[in-house]
Coordinates of C-alpha atoms and ligand atoms in Angstrom, one line a residue:
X238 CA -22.9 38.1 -16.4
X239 CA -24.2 37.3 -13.2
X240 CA -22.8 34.4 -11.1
X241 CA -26.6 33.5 -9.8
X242 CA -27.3 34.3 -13.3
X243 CA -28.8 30.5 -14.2
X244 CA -31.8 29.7 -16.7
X245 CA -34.2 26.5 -16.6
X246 CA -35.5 24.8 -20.5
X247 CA -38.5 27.4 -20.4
X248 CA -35.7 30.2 -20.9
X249 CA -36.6 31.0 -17.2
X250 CA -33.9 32.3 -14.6
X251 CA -33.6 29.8 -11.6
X252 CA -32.0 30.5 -8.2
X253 CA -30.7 27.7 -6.6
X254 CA -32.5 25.4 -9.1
X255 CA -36.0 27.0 -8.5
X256 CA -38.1 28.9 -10.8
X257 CA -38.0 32.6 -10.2
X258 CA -41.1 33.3 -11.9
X259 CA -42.6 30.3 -9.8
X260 CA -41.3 31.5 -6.5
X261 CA -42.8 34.9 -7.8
X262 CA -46.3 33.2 -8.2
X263 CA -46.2 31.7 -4.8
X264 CA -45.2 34.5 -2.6
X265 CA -45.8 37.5 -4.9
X266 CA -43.7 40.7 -5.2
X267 CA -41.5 42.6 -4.4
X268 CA -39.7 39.0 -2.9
X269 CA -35.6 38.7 -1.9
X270 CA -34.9 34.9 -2.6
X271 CA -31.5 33.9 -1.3
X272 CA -29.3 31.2 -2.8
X273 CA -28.5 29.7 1.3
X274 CA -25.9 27.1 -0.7
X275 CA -24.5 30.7 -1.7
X276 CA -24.1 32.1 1.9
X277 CA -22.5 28.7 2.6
X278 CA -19.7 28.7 0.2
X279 CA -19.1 32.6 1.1
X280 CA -18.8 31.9 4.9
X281 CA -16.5 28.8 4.2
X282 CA -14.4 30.6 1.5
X283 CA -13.3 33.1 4.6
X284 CA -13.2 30.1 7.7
X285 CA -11.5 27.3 5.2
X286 CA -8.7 30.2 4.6
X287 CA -7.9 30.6 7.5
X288 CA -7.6 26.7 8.7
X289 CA -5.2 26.3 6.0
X290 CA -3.0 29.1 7.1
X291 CA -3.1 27.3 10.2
X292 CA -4.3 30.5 11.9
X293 CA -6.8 31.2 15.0
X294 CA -9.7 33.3 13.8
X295 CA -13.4 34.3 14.3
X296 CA -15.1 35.4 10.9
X297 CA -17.9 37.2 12.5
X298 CA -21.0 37.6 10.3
X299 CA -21.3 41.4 10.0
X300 CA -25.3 41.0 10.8
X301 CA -25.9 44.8 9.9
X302 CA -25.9 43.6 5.9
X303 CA -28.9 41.1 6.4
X304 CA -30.1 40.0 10.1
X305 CA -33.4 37.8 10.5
X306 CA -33.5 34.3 13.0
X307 CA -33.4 32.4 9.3
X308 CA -30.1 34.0 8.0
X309 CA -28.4 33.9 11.9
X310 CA -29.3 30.6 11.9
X311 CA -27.2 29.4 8.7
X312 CA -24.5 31.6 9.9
X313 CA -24.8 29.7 13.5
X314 CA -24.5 26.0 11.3
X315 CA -21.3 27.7 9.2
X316 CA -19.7 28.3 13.0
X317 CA -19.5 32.1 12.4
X318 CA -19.0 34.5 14.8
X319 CA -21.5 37.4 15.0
X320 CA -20.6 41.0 14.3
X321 CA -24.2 43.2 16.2
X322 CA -24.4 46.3 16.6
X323 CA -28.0 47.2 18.6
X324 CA -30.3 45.8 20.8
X325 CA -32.5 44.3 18.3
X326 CA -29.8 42.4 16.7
X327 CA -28.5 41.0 19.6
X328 CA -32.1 40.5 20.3
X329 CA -32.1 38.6 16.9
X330 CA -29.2 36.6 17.4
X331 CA -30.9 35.4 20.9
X332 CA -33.7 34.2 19.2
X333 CA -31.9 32.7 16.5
X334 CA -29.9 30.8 19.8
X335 CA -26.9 31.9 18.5
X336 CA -23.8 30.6 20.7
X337 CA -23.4 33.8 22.8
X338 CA -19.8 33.9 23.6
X339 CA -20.0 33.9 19.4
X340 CA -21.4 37.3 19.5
X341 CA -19.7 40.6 19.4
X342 CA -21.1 44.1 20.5
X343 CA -20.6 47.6 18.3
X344 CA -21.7 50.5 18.8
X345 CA -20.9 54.3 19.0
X346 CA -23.1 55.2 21.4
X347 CA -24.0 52.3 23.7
X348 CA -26.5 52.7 25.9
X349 CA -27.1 51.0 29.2
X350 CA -29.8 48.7 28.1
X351 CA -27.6 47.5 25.7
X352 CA -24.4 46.9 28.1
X353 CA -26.9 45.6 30.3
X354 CA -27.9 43.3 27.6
X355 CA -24.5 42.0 26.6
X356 CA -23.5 41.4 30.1
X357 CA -26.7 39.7 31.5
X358 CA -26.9 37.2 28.1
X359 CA -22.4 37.0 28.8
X360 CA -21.9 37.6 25.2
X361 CA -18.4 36.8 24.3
X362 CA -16.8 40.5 23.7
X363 CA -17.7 44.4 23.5
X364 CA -15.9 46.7 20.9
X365 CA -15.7 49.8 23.4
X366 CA -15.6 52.7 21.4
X367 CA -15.5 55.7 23.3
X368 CA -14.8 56.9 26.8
X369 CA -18.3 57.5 28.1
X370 CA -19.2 53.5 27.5
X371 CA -16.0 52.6 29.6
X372 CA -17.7 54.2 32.5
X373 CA -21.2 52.3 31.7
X374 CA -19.8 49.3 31.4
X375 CA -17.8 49.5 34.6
X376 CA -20.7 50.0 36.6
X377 CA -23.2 47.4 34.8
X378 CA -20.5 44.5 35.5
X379 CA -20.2 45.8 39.2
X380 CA -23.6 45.3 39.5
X381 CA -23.8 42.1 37.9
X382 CA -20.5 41.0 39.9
X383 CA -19.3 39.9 36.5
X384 CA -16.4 40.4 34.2
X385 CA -16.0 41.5 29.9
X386 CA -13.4 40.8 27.4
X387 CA -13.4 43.9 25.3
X388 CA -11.7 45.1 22.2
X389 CA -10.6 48.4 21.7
X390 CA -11.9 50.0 18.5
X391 CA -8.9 52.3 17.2
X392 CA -9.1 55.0 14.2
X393 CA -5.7 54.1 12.0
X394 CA -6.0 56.8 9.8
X395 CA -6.9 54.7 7.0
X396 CA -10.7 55.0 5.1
X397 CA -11.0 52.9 2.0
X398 CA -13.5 52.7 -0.1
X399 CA -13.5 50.5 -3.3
X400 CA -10.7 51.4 -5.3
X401 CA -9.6 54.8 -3.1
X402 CA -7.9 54.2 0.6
X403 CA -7.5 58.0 2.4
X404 CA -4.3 58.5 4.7
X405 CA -5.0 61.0 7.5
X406 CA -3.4 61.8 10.8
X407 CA -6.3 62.2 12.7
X408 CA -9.5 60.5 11.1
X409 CA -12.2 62.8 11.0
X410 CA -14.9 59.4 11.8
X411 CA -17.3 59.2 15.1
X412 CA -16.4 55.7 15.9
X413 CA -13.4 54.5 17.5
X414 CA -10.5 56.1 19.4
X415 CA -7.9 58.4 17.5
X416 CA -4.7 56.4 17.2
X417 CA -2.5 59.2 16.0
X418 CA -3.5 62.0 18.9
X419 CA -3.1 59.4 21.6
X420 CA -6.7 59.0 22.3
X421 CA -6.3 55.2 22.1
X422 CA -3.8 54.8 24.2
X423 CA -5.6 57.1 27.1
X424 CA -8.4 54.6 26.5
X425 CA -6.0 51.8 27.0
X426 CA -4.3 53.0 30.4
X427 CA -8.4 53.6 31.5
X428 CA -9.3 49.7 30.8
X429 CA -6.2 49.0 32.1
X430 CA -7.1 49.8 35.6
X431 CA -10.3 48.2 35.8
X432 CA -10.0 44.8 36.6
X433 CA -12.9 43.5 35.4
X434 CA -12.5 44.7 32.1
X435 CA -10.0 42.8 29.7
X436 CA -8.4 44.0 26.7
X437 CA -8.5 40.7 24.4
X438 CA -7.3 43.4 21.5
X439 CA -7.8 46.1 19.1
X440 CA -10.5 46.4 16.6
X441 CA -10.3 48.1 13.3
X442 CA -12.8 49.0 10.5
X443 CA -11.4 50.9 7.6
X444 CA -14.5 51.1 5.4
X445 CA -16.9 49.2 3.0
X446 CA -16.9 47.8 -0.7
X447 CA -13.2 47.8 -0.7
X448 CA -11.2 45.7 -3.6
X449 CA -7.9 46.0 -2.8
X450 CA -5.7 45.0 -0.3
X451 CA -3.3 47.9 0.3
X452 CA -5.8 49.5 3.1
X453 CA -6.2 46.4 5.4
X454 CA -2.7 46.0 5.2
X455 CA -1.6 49.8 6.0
X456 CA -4.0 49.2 8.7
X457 CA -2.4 46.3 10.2
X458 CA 1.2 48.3 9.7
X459 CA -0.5 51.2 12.1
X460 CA -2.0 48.7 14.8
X461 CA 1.5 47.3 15.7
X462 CA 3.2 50.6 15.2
X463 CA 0.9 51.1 18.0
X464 CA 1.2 47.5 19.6
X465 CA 5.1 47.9 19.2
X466 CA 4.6 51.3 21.5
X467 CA 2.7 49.5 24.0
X468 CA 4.8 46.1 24.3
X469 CA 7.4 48.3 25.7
X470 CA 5.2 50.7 28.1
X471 CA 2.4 48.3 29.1
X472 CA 4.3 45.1 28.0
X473 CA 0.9 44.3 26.3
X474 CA 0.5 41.6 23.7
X475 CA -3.1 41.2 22.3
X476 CA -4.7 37.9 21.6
X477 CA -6.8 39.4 19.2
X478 CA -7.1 41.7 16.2
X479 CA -9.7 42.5 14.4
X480 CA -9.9 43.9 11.0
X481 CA -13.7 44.6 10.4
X482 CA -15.5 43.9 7.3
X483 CA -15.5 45.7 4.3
X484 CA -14.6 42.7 1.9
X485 CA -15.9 44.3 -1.9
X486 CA -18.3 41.9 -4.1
X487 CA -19.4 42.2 -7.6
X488 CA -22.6 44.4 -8.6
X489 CA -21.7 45.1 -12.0
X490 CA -19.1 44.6 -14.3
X491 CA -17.6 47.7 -12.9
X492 CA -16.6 46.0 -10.1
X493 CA -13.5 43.6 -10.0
X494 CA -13.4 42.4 -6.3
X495 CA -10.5 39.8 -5.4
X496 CA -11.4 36.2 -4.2
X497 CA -12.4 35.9 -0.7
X498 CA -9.0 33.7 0.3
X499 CA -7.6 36.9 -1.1
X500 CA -8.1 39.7 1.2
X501 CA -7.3 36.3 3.9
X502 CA -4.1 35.7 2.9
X503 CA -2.9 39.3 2.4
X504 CA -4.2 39.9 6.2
X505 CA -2.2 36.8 7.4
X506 CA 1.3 37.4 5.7
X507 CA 1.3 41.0 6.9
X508 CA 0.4 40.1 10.2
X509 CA 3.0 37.1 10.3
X510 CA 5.6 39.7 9.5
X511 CA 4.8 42.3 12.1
X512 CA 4.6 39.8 15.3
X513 CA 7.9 38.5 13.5
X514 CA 9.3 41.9 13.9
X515 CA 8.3 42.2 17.3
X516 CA 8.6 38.8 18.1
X517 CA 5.3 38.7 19.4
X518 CA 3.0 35.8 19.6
X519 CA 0.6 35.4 16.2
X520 CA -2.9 36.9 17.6
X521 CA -6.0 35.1 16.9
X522 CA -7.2 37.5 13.4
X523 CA -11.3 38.2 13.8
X524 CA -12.8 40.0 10.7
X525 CA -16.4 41.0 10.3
X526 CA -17.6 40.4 6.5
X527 CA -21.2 41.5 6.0
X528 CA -21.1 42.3 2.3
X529 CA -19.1 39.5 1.3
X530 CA -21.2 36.9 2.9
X531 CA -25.0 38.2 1.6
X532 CA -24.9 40.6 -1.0
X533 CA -24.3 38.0 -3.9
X534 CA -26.3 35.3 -3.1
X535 CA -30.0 37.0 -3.6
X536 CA -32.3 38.3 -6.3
X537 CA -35.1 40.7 -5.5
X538 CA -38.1 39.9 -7.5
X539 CA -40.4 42.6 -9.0
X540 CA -43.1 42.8 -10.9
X541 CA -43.3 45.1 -13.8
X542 CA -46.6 47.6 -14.0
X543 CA -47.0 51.1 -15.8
X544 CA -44.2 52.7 -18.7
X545 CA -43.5 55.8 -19.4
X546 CA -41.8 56.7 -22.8
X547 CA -40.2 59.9 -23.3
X548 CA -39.3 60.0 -27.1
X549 CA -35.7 61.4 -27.1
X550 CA -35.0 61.3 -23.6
X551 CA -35.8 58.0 -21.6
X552 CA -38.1 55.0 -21.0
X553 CA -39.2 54.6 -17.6
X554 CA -40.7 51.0 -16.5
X555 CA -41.4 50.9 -12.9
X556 CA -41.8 47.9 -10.4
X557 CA -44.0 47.6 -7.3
X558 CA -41.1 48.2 -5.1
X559 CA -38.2 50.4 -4.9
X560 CA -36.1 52.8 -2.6
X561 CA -38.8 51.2 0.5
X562 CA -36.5 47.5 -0.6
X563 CA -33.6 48.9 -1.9
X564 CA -31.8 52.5 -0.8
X565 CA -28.6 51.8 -2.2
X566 CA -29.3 53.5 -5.5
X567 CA -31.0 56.6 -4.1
X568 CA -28.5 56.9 -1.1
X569 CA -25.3 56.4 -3.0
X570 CA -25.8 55.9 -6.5
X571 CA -25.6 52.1 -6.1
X572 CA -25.4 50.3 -9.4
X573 CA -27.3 46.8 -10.2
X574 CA -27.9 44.6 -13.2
X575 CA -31.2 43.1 -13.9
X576 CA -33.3 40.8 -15.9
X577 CA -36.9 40.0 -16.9
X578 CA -36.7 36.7 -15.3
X579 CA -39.4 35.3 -17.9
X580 CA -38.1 36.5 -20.8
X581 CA -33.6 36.1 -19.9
X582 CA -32.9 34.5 -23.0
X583 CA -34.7 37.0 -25.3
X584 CA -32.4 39.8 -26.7
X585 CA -32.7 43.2 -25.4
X586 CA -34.6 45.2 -27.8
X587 CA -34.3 48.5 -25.7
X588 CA -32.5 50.7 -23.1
X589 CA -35.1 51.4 -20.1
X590 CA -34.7 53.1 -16.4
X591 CA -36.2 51.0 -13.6
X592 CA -37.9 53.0 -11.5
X593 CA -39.8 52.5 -7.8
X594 CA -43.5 53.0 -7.3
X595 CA -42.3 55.3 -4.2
X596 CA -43.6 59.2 -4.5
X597 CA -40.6 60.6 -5.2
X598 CA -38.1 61.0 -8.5
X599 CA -35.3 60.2 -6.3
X600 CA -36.6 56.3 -6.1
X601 CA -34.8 55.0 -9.0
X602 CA -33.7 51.1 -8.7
X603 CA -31.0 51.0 -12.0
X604 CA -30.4 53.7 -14.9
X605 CA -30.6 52.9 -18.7
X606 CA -30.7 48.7 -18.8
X607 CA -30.6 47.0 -22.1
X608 CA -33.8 45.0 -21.5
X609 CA -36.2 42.8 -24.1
X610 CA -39.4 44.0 -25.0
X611 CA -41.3 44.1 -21.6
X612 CA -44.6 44.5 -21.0
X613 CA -47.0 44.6 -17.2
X614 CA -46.5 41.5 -15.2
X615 CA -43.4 40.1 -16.6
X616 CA -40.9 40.0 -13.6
X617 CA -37.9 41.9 -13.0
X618 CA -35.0 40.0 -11.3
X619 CA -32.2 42.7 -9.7
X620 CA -29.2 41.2 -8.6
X621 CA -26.4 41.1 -5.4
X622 CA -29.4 42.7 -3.2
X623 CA -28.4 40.6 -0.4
X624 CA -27.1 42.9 1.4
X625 CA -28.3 46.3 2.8
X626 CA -31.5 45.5 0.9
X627 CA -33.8 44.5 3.3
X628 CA -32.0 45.7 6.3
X629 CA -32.1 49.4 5.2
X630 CA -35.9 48.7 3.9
X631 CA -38.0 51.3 5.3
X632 CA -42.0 52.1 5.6
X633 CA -42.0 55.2 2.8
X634 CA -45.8 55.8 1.6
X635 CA -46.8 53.0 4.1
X636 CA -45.6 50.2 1.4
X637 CA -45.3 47.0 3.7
X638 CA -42.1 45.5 3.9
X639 CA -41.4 42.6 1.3
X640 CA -40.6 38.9 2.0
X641 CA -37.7 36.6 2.4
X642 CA -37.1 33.3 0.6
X643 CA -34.6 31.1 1.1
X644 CA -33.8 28.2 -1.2
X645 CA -31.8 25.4 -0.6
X646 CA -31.9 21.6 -1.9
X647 CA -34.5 23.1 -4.8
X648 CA -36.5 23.6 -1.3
X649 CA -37.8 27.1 -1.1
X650 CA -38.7 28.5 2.5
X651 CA -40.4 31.6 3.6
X652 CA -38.4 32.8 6.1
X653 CA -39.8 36.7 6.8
X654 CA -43.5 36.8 6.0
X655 CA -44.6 39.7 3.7
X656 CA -46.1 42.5 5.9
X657 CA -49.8 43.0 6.0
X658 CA -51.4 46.9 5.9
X659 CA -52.1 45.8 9.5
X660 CA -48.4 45.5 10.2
X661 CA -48.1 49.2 8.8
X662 CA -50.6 50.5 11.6
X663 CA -49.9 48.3 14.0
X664 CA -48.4 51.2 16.5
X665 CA -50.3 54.0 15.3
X666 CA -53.4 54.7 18.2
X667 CA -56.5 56.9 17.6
X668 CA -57.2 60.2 17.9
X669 CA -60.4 60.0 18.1
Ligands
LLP90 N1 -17.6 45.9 10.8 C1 -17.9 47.2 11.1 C2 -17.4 47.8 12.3 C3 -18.7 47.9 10.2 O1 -19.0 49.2 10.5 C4 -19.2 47.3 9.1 C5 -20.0 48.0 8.1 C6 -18.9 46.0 8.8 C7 -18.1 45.3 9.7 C8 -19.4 45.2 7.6 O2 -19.0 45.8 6.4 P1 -19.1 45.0 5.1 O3 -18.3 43.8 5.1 O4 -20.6 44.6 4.9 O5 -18.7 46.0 4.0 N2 -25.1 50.5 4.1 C9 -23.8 50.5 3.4 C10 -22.7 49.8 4.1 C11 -22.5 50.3 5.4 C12 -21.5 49.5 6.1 C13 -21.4 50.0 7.6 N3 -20.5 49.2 8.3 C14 -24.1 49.9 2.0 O6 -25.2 49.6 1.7 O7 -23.2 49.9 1.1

């Protein structure tokens, strides 16, 4: 069962106290309402862990999962860091007034607008990730007769992805320098000798949707077999690491992720045992949840239209939105539970397919539901869409994008207006 999985006396499902079928009255359909008390207790589950370790950190909102002024904003009153990795989300995050030494700067192919961008605004750190960028960036801050603190984004050899970490030598992965062919280090020595560049520390990001803790922690064992290398060469100690994101969350009951203080605390005791080993000063930790902090804590609301009933093989019922709100299912078989959000405490009568109104059989939301009876305007409620939903939404068959709601304090809050058909042309110019 679902944790935002809550019903009201009319056998309605609520989200943070509110109506769902009311909210999808108001604003219409296809609608992402967010639980904001939700993306509260997610950020302070990671920042409260590490206060009572007693350890420096940044957790730096991974703003790829879900980034609009509304959502920077809340992560801005939590005190999170922020994890961009383009113009237009730095671009979001100045508009949202984020703090800008708060922000962070990824990328694998920077461009000069973009360093030019971080160092005019003075963000607080870049993640260089490949030679080429520590030229760009050289030049930008001689021009702007400035400085950077950097962090040097290293492959360990380590990808993880939910249950599965892979060990490699050389990670075959376009971000990042190679640890284990000496490419990091070479990028070291180069930052090294430009003196307005300083290494603050090294970055790592071993993957995405991961539940257990055995990767992050044979990642941290790689950084300092590096770090322990370079104490003695360069005698370098870093201020910083950073683990990335990649902190797994519950879709389905496939999915067993570990409590956010979790994936914390296993970060902080191997860490305290490796600057222990080198007697090295405990580095300020930085991680980048995305995930962890949105995906649980929002509903997409849909609203049901045709069937199609194949006697022996399937029922289809399909929604008015689809792969345009949602990839995850078409790109990589992403599975979600759902319910008719007018009818939750009705048994389910029937198996179904939920499919997308997009022109293409590919656009399939969730395969073979248990669902009630349903019939054409009863609303569909898909859960954990909050994140990678409506940042990966795209414009297929010129669908307009959907809307954001946030509730909080049984206050709900429009906080991305539904696109209009004169959003969709807005660029396109005549022909004629
Ligand atoms: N830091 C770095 C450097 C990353 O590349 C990512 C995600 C994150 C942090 C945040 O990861 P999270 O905590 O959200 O797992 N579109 C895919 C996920 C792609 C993640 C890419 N990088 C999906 O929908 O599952």
């Amino acid at each position: 069962m679902h944790e935002l999985m809550n019903t009201n006396d009319q056998g309605h499902l609520t989200i943070g106290g509110l109506d769902t079928t009311y909210l999808a009255k108001k604003y219409g359909t296809p609608l992402f309402v967010y639980d904001v008390n939700k993306i509260r207790e997610n950020a302070r589950a990671f920042v409260d862990t590490f206060e009572h370790y007693g350890v420096k950190a940044q957790v730096a909102y991974a703003s790829k999962a879900f980034s609009s002024i509304a959502m920077l904003q809340v992560a801005k009153q939590e005190k999170l860091s922020l994890d961009v990795v383009s113009q237009g989300e730095l671009y979001t995050a100045l508009q949202a007034d984020f703090p800008v030494e708060k922000i962070h700067l990824h990328g694998n192919n920077k461009n000069v607008a973009e360093l030019e961008m971080a160092v005019k605004y003075n963000i607080g750190c870049v993640v260089i990730d490949n030679f080429h960028e520590i030229e760009l960036l050289k030049d930008i801050l001689a021009n702007y007769q400035t400085e950077m603190d950097v962090l040097l984004r290293v492959t360990p050899g380590i990808e993880a992805h939910t249950h599965d970490y892979i060990l490699t030598g050389n990670e075959d992965s376009k971000f990042g320098f190679d640890l284990a062919n000496g490419q990091a280090e070479e990028a070291f020595q180069r930052l090294q000798e430009i003196d307005t560049i300083h290494v603050k520390g090294l970055h790592c990001h071993i993957g995405s949707q991961i539940f257990e803790t055995d990767g992050f922690i044979m990642a941290v064992r790689r950084l300092f077999d590096a770090l322990a290398g370079w104490k003695k060469t360069y005698h370098y100690v870093p201020q910083v690491l950073n683990l990335g994101g990649g902190f797994g969350i519950r879709y389905t009951d496939e999915d067993q992720p570990l409590a956010l203080d979790g994936y914390v605390e296993a970060l902080v005791t191997e860490i305290k045992l490796q600057v222990d080993q080198l007697e090295m000063d405990f580095p300020e930790i930085w991680i980048e949840p995305g995930r962890a902090i949105v995906g649980n804590t929002a509903v997409t609301l849909y609203t049901i239209g045709s069937k199609k009933a194949i006697p022996g093989v399937r029922d289809y019922i399909a929604v008015d939105g689809g792969m345009t709100d949602n990839i995850r299912p078409a790109l990589y078989q992403a599975k979600y539970e759902a319910v008719v959000a007018n009818k939750v405490n009705m048994p389910p009568s029937t198996t179904a397919s939920i499919a997308g109104k997009c022109c293409e059989s590919g656009d399939m939301l969730i395969w073979d539901v248990p669902l009630p009876s349903v019939e054409p305007g009863d609303i569909l409620a898909v859960f954990s869409t909050g994140a990678y939903g409506y940042s990966m939404s795209s414009h297929y068959n010129r669908f307009p994008k959907a809307a954001v709601v946030f509730v909080e304090d049984m206050q709900d809050k429009i906080v991305i207006q539904r696109e209009t058909y004169q959003d969709v042309v807005k660029n396109d110019l005549s022909y004629e």
